[in-house]
GROMACS .gro file of C-alpha atoms in nm:
model
  438
    1MET     CA    1  12.892  26.063  15.573
    2LEU     CA    2  12.882  26.411  15.729
    3ILE     CA    3  12.811  26.477  16.096
    4SER     CA    4  12.719  26.822  16.221
    5VAL     CA    5  12.783  26.881  16.592
    6ILE     CA    6  12.874  27.164  16.827
    7THR     CA    7  13.209  27.119  17.000
    8ILE     CA    8  13.209  27.221  17.366
    9GLY     CA    9  13.455  27.140  17.642
   10GLY     CA   10  13.635  26.819  17.734
   11LEU     CA   11  13.537  26.453  17.718
   12ALA     CA   12  13.446  26.210  17.996
   13ALA     CA   13  13.330  25.856  17.922
   14LEU     CA   14  13.017  25.717  18.083
   15THR     CA   15  12.935  25.350  18.045
   16GLY     CA   16  12.637  25.161  18.170
   17ARG     CA   17  12.701  24.809  18.293
   18THR     CA   18  12.468  24.531  18.389
   19SER     CA   19  12.551  24.186  18.517
   20ALA     CA   20  12.419  23.856  18.383
   21LEU     CA   21  12.382  23.521  18.552
   22ASP     CA   22  12.584  23.250  18.379
   23THR     CA   23  12.311  22.998  18.307
   24GLY     CA   24  12.510  22.796  18.055
   25VAL     CA   25  12.604  22.805  17.690
   26GLY     CA   26  12.533  23.079  17.437
   27LYS     CA   27  12.555  23.398  17.642
   28LEU     CA   28  12.666  23.599  17.337
   29PRO     CA   29  12.569  23.583  16.968
   30LYS     CA   30  12.744  23.323  16.756
   31LEU     CA   31  13.002  23.446  16.503
   32GLY     CA   32  13.117  23.226  16.220
   33TYR     CA   33  13.048  23.090  15.872
   34ASN     CA   34  12.746  22.926  15.705
   35THR     CA   35  12.778  22.726  15.383
   36PHE     CA   36  12.426  22.753  15.247
   37ASN     CA   37  12.381  23.092  15.078
   38ALA     CA   38  12.727  23.080  14.923
   39PHE     CA   39  12.735  22.715  14.811
   40GLY     CA   40  12.394  22.554  14.864
   41CYS     CA   41  12.453  22.180  14.865
   42GLN     CA   42  12.757  22.213  14.639
   43TYR     CA   43  13.020  22.194  14.908
   44ASP     CA   44  13.258  21.924  15.022
   45GLU     CA   45  13.563  21.874  15.240
   46ASP     CA   46  13.784  22.082  15.010
   47VAL     CA   47  13.537  22.371  15.001
   48VAL     CA   48  13.497  22.369  15.378
   49LEU     CA   49  13.870  22.367  15.441
   50SER     CA   50  13.937  22.637  15.182
   51GLN     CA   51  13.679  22.866  15.344
   52ALA     CA   52  13.807  22.786  15.693
   53LYS     CA   53  14.164  22.859  15.588
   54ALA     CA   54  14.048  23.189  15.437
   55MET     CA   55  13.872  23.273  15.766
   56LYS     CA   56  14.203  23.224  15.941
   57ASP     CA   57  14.423  23.397  15.686
   58LEU     CA   58  14.192  23.700  15.652
   59GLY     CA   59  14.196  23.755  16.029
   60LEU     CA   60  13.828  23.670  16.077
   61VAL     CA   61  13.896  23.393  16.329
   62ASP     CA   62  14.096  23.635  16.541
   63LEU     CA   63  13.798  23.876  16.529
   64GLY     CA   64  13.572  23.607  16.677
   65TYR     CA   65  13.431  23.434  16.367
   66ASN     CA   66  13.521  23.094  16.509
   67SER     CA   67  13.234  22.862  16.416
   68PHE     CA   68  13.162  22.675  16.091
   69LEU     CA   69  12.806  22.561  16.012
   70LEU     CA   70  12.751  22.282  15.757
   71ASP     CA   71  12.401  22.398  15.664
   72ASP     CA   72  12.213  22.095  15.523
   73CYS     CA   73  12.328  21.829  15.276
   74MET     CA   74  12.613  21.684  15.487
   75THR     CA   75  12.481  21.325  15.520
   76GLU     CA   76  12.366  21.045  15.294
   77LYS     CA   77  11.997  21.056  15.203
   78THR     CA   78  11.922  20.736  15.393
   79ARG     CA   79  12.007  20.624  15.745
   80ASP     CA   80  12.192  20.301  15.820
   81SER     CA   81  12.023  19.979  15.933
   82ASN     CA   82  12.030  20.102  16.294
   83GLY     CA   83  11.867  20.434  16.207
   84ARG     CA   84  12.183  20.636  16.243
   85LEU     CA   85  12.287  20.927  16.021
   86VAL     CA   86  12.562  20.846  15.772
   87ALA     CA   87  12.814  21.111  15.667
   88ASP     CA   88  12.831  21.169  15.292
   89ALA     CA   89  13.137  20.963  15.198
   90GLU     CA   90  13.182  21.132  14.861
   91LYS     CA   91  13.184  21.482  15.008
   92PHE     CA   92  13.386  21.387  15.313
   93PRO     CA   93  13.620  21.102  15.214
   94HIS     CA   94  13.813  21.133  15.540
   95GLY     CA   95  13.500  21.149  15.753
   96LEU     CA   96  13.331  21.429  15.944
   97LYS     CA   97  13.528  21.364  16.261
   98ARG     CA   98  13.855  21.424  16.074
   99LEU     CA   99  13.708  21.739  15.920
  100THR     CA  100  13.597  21.890  16.252
  101SER     CA  101  13.940  21.810  16.398
  102ARG     CA  102  14.108  22.002  16.118
  103LEU     CA  103  13.873  22.296  16.173
  104LYS     CA  104  13.953  22.287  16.544
  105SER     CA  105  14.324  22.311  16.463
  106LEU     CA  106  14.244  22.644  16.294
  107GLY     CA  107  14.059  22.766  16.603
  108ILE     CA  108  13.715  22.697  16.454
  109SER     CA  109  13.437  22.492  16.615
  110SER     CA  110  13.186  22.294  16.409
  111SER     CA  111  12.810  22.336  16.385
  112ALA     CA  112  12.554  22.084  16.261
  113TYR     CA  113  12.218  22.123  16.086
  114SER     CA  114  11.901  21.918  16.104
  115ASP     CA  115  11.524  21.947  16.103
  116ALA     CA  116  11.229  21.891  16.337
  117GLY     CA  117  11.048  21.704  16.059
  118HIS     CA  118  11.092  21.385  15.856
  119TRP     CA  119  11.342  21.547  15.620
  120THR     CA  120  11.558  21.856  15.604
  121CYS     CA  121  11.458  22.136  15.368
  122ALA     CA  122  11.696  21.998  15.103
  123GLY     CA  123  11.560  21.644  15.138
  124TYR     CA  124  11.810  21.479  15.374
  125PRO     CA  125  11.710  21.282  15.687
  126GLY     CA  126  11.543  21.500  15.951
  127SER     CA  127  11.561  21.427  16.321
  128TYR     CA  128  11.197  21.375  16.416
  129GLY     CA  129  11.191  21.054  16.621
  130HIS     CA  130  11.573  21.036  16.618
  131GLU     CA  131  11.657  21.331  16.841
  132ALA     CA  132  11.882  21.162  17.099
  133GLN     CA  133  12.035  20.932  16.840
  134ASP     CA  134  12.130  21.217  16.608
  135LEU     CA  135  12.266  21.422  16.896
  136GLU     CA  136  12.496  21.132  16.977
  137SER     CA  137  12.618  21.122  16.615
  138TRP     CA  138  12.687  21.495  16.604
  139GLU     CA  139  12.877  21.478  16.931
  140HIS     CA  140  13.084  21.186  16.798
  141TRP     CA  141  13.164  21.382  16.483
  142GLY     CA  142  13.276  21.683  16.687
  143PHE     CA  143  12.987  21.932  16.661
  144ASP     CA  144  12.872  22.157  16.948
  145TYR     CA  145  12.603  22.378  16.788
  146LEU     CA  146  12.278  22.284  16.613
  147LYS     CA  147  12.069  22.482  16.366
  148TYR     CA  148  11.727  22.314  16.366
  149ASP     CA  149  11.493  22.376  16.073
  150ASN     CA  150  11.118  22.330  16.021
  151CYS     CA  151  11.052  22.143  15.693
  152PHE     CA  152  10.855  21.823  15.613
  153ILE     CA  153  10.644  21.836  15.929
  154PRO     CA  154  10.477  21.506  16.030
  155PHE     CA  155  10.096  21.489  16.024
  156ASP     CA  156   9.917  21.624  16.330
  157ASN     CA  157   9.787  21.281  16.429
  158VAL     CA  158  10.148  21.157  16.425
  159THR     CA  159  10.306  21.430  16.634
  160GLN     CA  160  10.003  21.542  16.838
  161GLU     CA  161  10.224  21.845  16.902
  162ASN     CA  162  10.250  22.197  16.769
  163VAL     CA  163  10.581  22.353  16.661
  164TYR     CA  164  10.678  22.418  17.023
  165GLY     CA  165  10.644  22.048  17.103
  166ARG     CA  166  10.848  21.938  16.803
  167TYR     CA  167  11.132  22.171  16.897
  168LYS     CA  168  11.103  22.074  17.263
  169ARG     CA  169  11.182  21.713  17.171
  170MET     CA  170  11.531  21.817  17.063
  171ALA     CA  171  11.570  22.065  17.349
  172ASP     CA  172  11.489  21.781  17.592
  173ALA     CA  173  11.743  21.555  17.422
  174ILE     CA  174  12.011  21.825  17.460
  175ALA     CA  175  11.919  21.874  17.827
  176ASP     CA  176  11.927  21.498  17.893
  177ARG     CA  177  12.268  21.470  17.730
  178ALA     CA  178  12.401  21.760  17.939
  179ALA     CA  179  12.268  21.598  18.259
  180LYS     CA  180  12.440  21.270  18.177
  181LYS     CA  181  12.767  21.443  18.084
  182PRO     CA  182  12.794  21.736  18.327
  183HIS     CA  183  13.159  21.800  18.246
  184SER     CA  184  13.110  21.827  17.869
  185LYS     CA  185  13.016  22.146  17.686
  186PRO     CA  186  12.637  22.163  17.627
  187PHE     CA  187  12.509  22.193  17.271
  188GLN     CA  188  12.395  22.538  17.163
  189PHE     CA  189  12.047  22.518  17.009
  190SER     CA  190  11.941  22.754  16.731
  191LEU     CA  191  11.576  22.730  16.624
  192CYS     CA  192  11.505  22.804  16.257
  193GLU     CA  193  11.125  22.844  16.278
  194TRP     CA  194  11.092  23.141  16.033
  195GLY     CA  195  10.875  23.348  16.266
  196TRP     CA  196  10.539  23.199  16.172
  197GLN     CA  197  10.444  23.124  16.532
  198GLN     CA  198  10.616  23.415  16.705
  199PRO     CA  199  10.919  23.227  16.843
  200TRP     CA  200  11.043  23.543  17.018
  201ILE     CA  201  10.768  23.471  17.275
  202TRP     CA  202  10.840  23.105  17.356
  203ALA     CA  203  11.170  22.992  17.202
  204ARG     CA  204  11.381  23.129  17.489
  205GLN     CA  205  11.255  22.833  17.693
  206LEU     CA  206  11.423  22.595  17.448
  207GLY     CA  207  11.729  22.748  17.283
  208GLN     CA  208  11.975  23.033  17.257
  209SER     CA  209  11.855  23.188  16.930
  210TRP     CA  210  11.549  23.177  16.707
  211ARG     CA  211  11.476  23.287  16.352
  212VAL     CA  212  11.207  23.553  16.318
  213ASN     CA  213  11.181  23.574  15.939
  214GLY     CA  214  11.201  23.377  15.617
  215ASP     CA  215  11.524  23.317  15.427
  216ILE     CA  216  11.732  23.628  15.359
  217LYS     CA  217  11.826  23.725  15.002
  218PRO     CA  218  12.121  23.936  14.882
  219TRP     CA  219  11.924  24.246  14.787
  220TRP     CA  220  11.803  24.555  14.970
  221SER     CA  221  11.430  24.475  14.975
  222SER     CA  222  11.503  24.158  15.175
  223ILE     CA  223  11.723  24.346  15.423
  224ALA     CA  224  11.465  24.623  15.469
  225SER     CA  225  11.185  24.372  15.526
  226ILE     CA  226  11.380  24.192  15.800
  227ILE     CA  227  11.471  24.521  15.971
  228ASN     CA  228  11.101  24.604  15.965
  229THR     CA  229  11.028  24.281  16.153
  230ALA     CA  230  11.312  24.358  16.394
  231SER     CA  231  11.155  24.692  16.486
  232PHE     CA  232  10.869  24.507  16.656
  233VAL     CA  233  11.062  24.224  16.827
  234SER     CA  234  11.410  24.365  16.905
  235SER     CA  235  11.338  24.410  17.276
  236THR     CA  236  11.315  24.031  17.324
  237THR     CA  237  11.691  23.986  17.268
  238ASP     CA  238  11.921  23.959  17.569
  239PHE     CA  239  12.190  23.734  17.714
  240TYR     CA  240  12.137  23.361  17.642
  241GLY     CA  241  11.843  23.428  17.409
  242ARG     CA  242  11.826  23.638  17.092
  243ASN     CA  243  11.644  23.700  16.767
  244ASP     CA  244  11.826  23.552  16.468
  245TYR     CA  245  11.777  23.762  16.154
  246ASP     CA  246  11.946  23.500  15.933
  247ILE     CA  247  12.278  23.475  15.751
  248LEU     CA  248  12.496  23.773  15.661
  249GLU     CA  249  12.475  23.851  15.289
  250VAL     CA  250  12.779  24.080  15.293
  251GLY     CA  251  13.004  23.976  15.004
  252ASN     CA  252  12.780  23.689  14.893
  253TYR     CA  253  12.865  23.622  14.530
  254GLY     CA  254  12.854  23.243  14.551
  255GLN     CA  255  12.673  22.968  14.366
  256GLY     CA  256  12.383  22.910  14.603
  257GLU     CA  257  12.204  23.240  14.531
  258PRO     CA  258  12.179  23.486  14.242
  259HIS     CA  259  12.459  23.740  14.226
  260GLY     CA  260  12.405  23.987  14.506
  261ASN     CA  261  12.314  24.335  14.390
  262MET     CA  262  12.357  24.533  14.711
  263THR     CA  263  12.556  24.854  14.703
  264TYR     CA  264  12.845  24.920  14.937
  265ASP     CA  265  12.623  25.141  15.154
  266GLU     CA  266  12.352  24.873  15.163
  267GLU     CA  267  12.604  24.612  15.278
  268LYS     CA  268  12.716  24.851  15.553
  269SER     CA  269  12.355  24.903  15.662
  270HIS     CA  270  12.294  24.528  15.663
  271PHE     CA  271  12.599  24.451  15.878
  272THR     CA  272  12.538  24.745  16.112
  273ALA     CA  273  12.179  24.643  16.180
  274TRP     CA  274  12.264  24.275  16.240
  275ALA     CA  275  12.556  24.361  16.468
  276LEU     CA  276  12.368  24.615  16.680
  277LEU     CA  277  12.053  24.400  16.693
  278LYS     CA  278  12.277  24.135  16.854
  279SER     CA  279  12.193  23.879  16.587
  280PRO     CA  280  12.426  23.585  16.528
  281LEU     CA  281  12.674  23.691  16.259
  282LEU     CA  282  12.728  23.401  16.019
  283ILE     CA  283  12.910  23.487  15.697
  284SER     CA  284  12.791  23.313  15.382
  285ALA     CA  285  13.025  23.428  15.107
  286ASN     CA  286  13.305  23.271  14.910
  287LEU     CA  287  13.591  23.409  15.116
  288THR     CA  288  13.853  23.310  14.861
  289ASN     CA  289  13.737  23.594  14.633
  290ILE     CA  290  13.571  23.838  14.873
  291THR     CA  291  13.623  24.206  14.793
  292ARG     CA  292  13.834  24.431  15.011
  293GLN     CA  293  13.529  24.649  15.086
  294SER     CA  294  13.317  24.355  15.200
  295LEU     CA  295  13.600  24.223  15.416
  296GLU     CA  296  13.637  24.567  15.578
  297ILE     CA  297  13.266  24.565  15.659
  298LEU     CA  298  13.283  24.221  15.821
  299SER     CA  299  13.594  24.328  16.014
  300ASN     CA  300  13.448  24.640  16.180
  301LYS     CA  301  13.583  24.600  16.533
  302ASP     CA  302  13.367  24.878  16.677
  303LEU     CA  303  13.045  24.707  16.570
  304LEU     CA  304  13.170  24.361  16.663
  305ARG     CA  305  13.248  24.470  17.019
  306ILE     CA  306  12.889  24.598  17.057
  307ASN     CA  307  12.757  24.267  16.924
  308GLN     CA  308  12.982  24.078  17.169
  309ASP     CA  309  12.934  24.314  17.465
  310PRO     CA  310  12.998  24.101  17.777
  311HIS     CA  311  12.797  24.328  18.010
  312VAL     CA  312  12.493  24.451  17.812
  313GLY     CA  313  12.291  24.184  17.635
  314GLY     CA  314  12.004  24.390  17.495
  315SER     CA  315  11.992  24.512  17.137
  316ILE     CA  316  11.905  24.848  16.986
  317SER     CA  317  11.536  24.931  16.934
  318PRO     CA  318  11.359  25.211  16.744
  319PHE     CA  319  11.291  25.540  16.922
  320ARG     CA  320  11.135  25.702  16.614
  321TRP     CA  321  11.017  25.553  16.286
  322GLY     CA  322  11.103  25.863  16.081
  323ILE     CA  323  10.917  25.903  15.753
  324ASN     CA  324  10.635  25.684  15.887
  325PRO     CA  325  10.430  25.731  16.204
  326ASP     CA  326  10.572  25.533  16.496
  327PHE     CA  327  10.489  25.160  16.500
  328THR     CA  328  10.409  25.155  16.127
  329PHE     CA  329  10.459  24.812  15.965
  330ASN     CA  330  10.630  24.888  15.634
  331GLU     CA  331  10.850  24.625  15.468
  332THR     CA  332  11.015  24.871  15.229
  333HIS     CA  333  11.061  25.162  15.471
  334PRO     CA  334  11.129  25.029  15.823
  335ALA     CA  335  11.207  25.235  16.132
  336GLN     CA  336  11.494  25.476  16.080
  337TYR     CA  337  11.602  25.596  16.427
  338TRP     CA  338  11.738  25.335  16.672
  339THR     CA  339  11.917  25.343  17.006
  340GLY     CA  340  12.043  25.119  17.285
  341ASN     CA  341  12.291  25.094  17.568
  342SER     CA  342  12.632  24.930  17.573
  343SER     CA  343  12.939  24.900  17.791
  344TYR     CA  344  13.107  25.154  17.565
  345GLY     CA  345  12.844  25.429  17.551
  346VAL     CA  346  12.497  25.500  17.411
  347VAL     CA  347  12.445  25.347  17.067
  348PHE     CA  348  12.258  25.516  16.782
  349MET     CA  349  12.178  25.374  16.437
  350LEU     CA  350  12.030  25.606  16.176
  351LEU     CA  351  11.903  25.415  15.872
  352ASN     CA  352  11.819  25.598  15.551
  353THR     CA  353  11.551  25.384  15.385
  354LEU     CA  354  11.501  25.630  15.097
  355ASP     CA  355  11.659  25.626  14.750
  356THR     CA  356  11.810  25.972  14.797
  357THR     CA  357  12.070  26.120  15.033
  358GLU     CA  358  11.893  26.249  15.345
  359VAL     CA  359  11.976  26.482  15.633
  360MET     CA  360  11.864  26.303  15.949
  361SER     CA  361  11.826  26.484  16.283
  362PHE     CA  362  11.716  26.387  16.631
  363ASN     CA  363  11.702  26.522  16.984
  364LEU     CA  364  11.950  26.337  17.205
  365THR     CA  365  11.694  26.281  17.480
  366GLU     CA  366  11.472  26.088  17.240
  367SER     CA  367  11.697  25.802  17.347
  368TRP     CA  368  11.606  25.655  17.686
  369ALA     CA  369  11.977  25.599  17.757
  370ILE     CA  370  12.077  25.967  17.729
  371ARG     CA  371  12.098  26.193  18.036
  372ALA     CA  372  11.929  26.530  17.998
  373GLY     CA  373  12.138  26.842  18.051
  374ARG     CA  374  12.464  26.675  17.947
  375LEU     CA  375  12.704  26.709  17.654
  376TYR     CA  376  12.806  26.401  17.459
  377ASP     CA  377  13.121  26.306  17.274
  378VAL     CA  378  13.028  26.164  16.930
  379TYR     CA  379  13.222  25.867  16.795
  380ASP     CA  380  13.156  25.737  16.442
  381MET     CA  381  13.181  25.357  16.432
  382TRP     CA  382  13.244  25.354  16.056
  383SER     CA  383  13.506  25.629  16.020
  384HIS     CA  384  13.642  25.532  16.366
  385THR     CA  385  13.683  25.899  16.455
  386HIS     CA  386  13.572  26.130  16.736
  387ASN     CA  387  13.361  26.401  16.574
  388GLY     CA  388  13.315  26.667  16.837
  389THR     CA  389  13.058  26.708  17.110
  390ALA     CA  390  12.681  26.708  17.066
  391TYR     CA  391  12.458  26.957  17.247
  392ARG     CA  392  12.088  26.866  17.262
  393ASN     CA  393  12.059  26.765  16.895
  394LEU     CA  394  12.253  26.577  16.632
  395THR     CA  395  12.234  26.602  16.253
  396VAL     CA  396  12.379  26.343  16.015
  397THR     CA  397  12.386  26.324  15.635
  398VAL     CA  398  12.326  25.965  15.525
  399PRO     CA  399  12.351  25.825  15.167
  400PRO     CA  400  12.067  25.628  14.999
  401HIS     CA  401  12.002  25.302  15.189
  402GLY     CA  402  12.299  25.398  15.402
  403VAL     CA  403  12.359  25.406  15.774
  404ALA     CA  404  12.520  25.605  16.052
  405ALA     CA  405  12.644  25.411  16.356
  406LEU     CA  406  12.731  25.640  16.645
  407LEU     CA  407  12.855  25.590  16.999
  408LEU     CA  408  12.791  25.875  17.244
  409ASN     CA  409  12.970  25.919  17.576
  410ASP     CA  410  12.905  26.175  17.849
  411ALA     CA  411  13.128  26.481  17.819
  412GLY     CA  412  13.010  26.677  18.120
  413PRO     CA  413  12.723  26.913  18.202
  414GLU     CA  414  12.574  27.169  17.968
  415GLN     CA  415  12.668  27.532  18.028
  416SER     CA  416  12.431  27.692  18.280
  417GLY     CA  417  12.165  27.938  18.170
  418VAL     CA  418  12.143  27.812  17.813
  419GLU     CA  419  11.793  27.822  17.664
  420PRO     CA  420  11.575  27.637  17.599
  421TYR     CA  421  11.594  27.501  17.953
  422CYS     CA  422  11.459  27.162  17.848
  423ALA     CA  423  11.553  26.966  17.535
  424GLY     CA  424  11.208  26.810  17.548
  425TRP     CA  425  11.003  27.103  17.666
  426TRP     CA  426  10.665  26.928  17.700
  427GLN     CA  427  10.565  26.881  18.068
  428CYS     CA  428  10.878  27.077  18.169
  429SER     CA  429  10.804  27.318  18.455
  430TYR     CA  430  10.946  27.575  18.695
  431PRO     CA  431  10.955  27.487  19.069
  432ASN     CA  432  10.633  27.687  19.125
  433GLY     CA  433  10.442  27.454  18.893
  434THR     CA  434  10.431  27.686  18.590
  435TYR     CA  435  10.497  27.500  18.266
  436TYR     CA  436  10.795  27.604  18.061
  437SER     CA  437  10.701  27.687  17.702
  438ASN     CA  438  10.970  27.652  17.439
   0.00000   0.00000   0.00000
């Protein structure tokens, strides 16, 4: 990737900071592992422990990937005589409690999966009508996070509730448990509603994250479609509540999905977008044979620190769509120019949605977070290099389906008397009221 900038003067960092009220669990996006896209239902105790050990040995746990989600298929297909969930004895011969204890010894917490309907999506017992009972089982087994799906919905005359009401049943059970055990860590609640009823509007009242799209697939068209959705809902993410764009497909060459066919640049674009959109980052790849390139992508510390920013909870949002008019809904060619604030500088993501290498340019003040009349140090979050100082505009060469992830920090005022006087000359005027014309 080539960056063209003008180098002027010295550097001085400027960071914007906001404070957040600590209202409980889930302030920042969850980082960890998800079994489903890599293994489907074909996982057991040995698979879980081998992936967890790989997380530790590859340095992912130290980077913050410290949660392990058993996504469906972890119980028997029938409850016991008291209506309780029963752990799959064949998959977990030593029990789930022993398994979560071993994960904890590696620095990894455990996450459960269930469903707001009669059954999970893979046909295992759902939690409708068993909310408090199942929560008790998960707590006993050592789980502290719940992904809650939306399959096998009871008839309307049974529930007399819409999707909000069905999810609220579990949210209420979690709240009741927290009230009864004030010194225990509250469950984190992740709603997997698929975006059909606009969860970004209401789900914040119930949980810490909510799915806004259908299941992700390991190819570019799926990634582009989800980014298109994100361009219209990204502003609803903040501390304690965020859009979940589904599992990371970086390095996914497992058994649960067809062989991924994303290029290296497409994997970079996928990870960059998810990290800067402040989505949960849940790896779903067989880590025992992951490629060096995919591991490097997942280990990008610059992007991870933006995702886990302790002071700025909001995500990036589009400031220009690019090849399409602004606010165009296009699943194959989503918005290309994105920006946001962070504790470490102003964030820019330039996404090339075309099949050819493109030169992408923008005016710095197109970003709301940029100060007019200032110079900016340009830091590339993929090459991890400082690439000079930008004056008014920035031009980047981006490969097909590739991405540029830039961090800009204030480097002092522009030189005086430089024309044009205004980077955005429209409505710019002299003190006497005469408009300036570029």
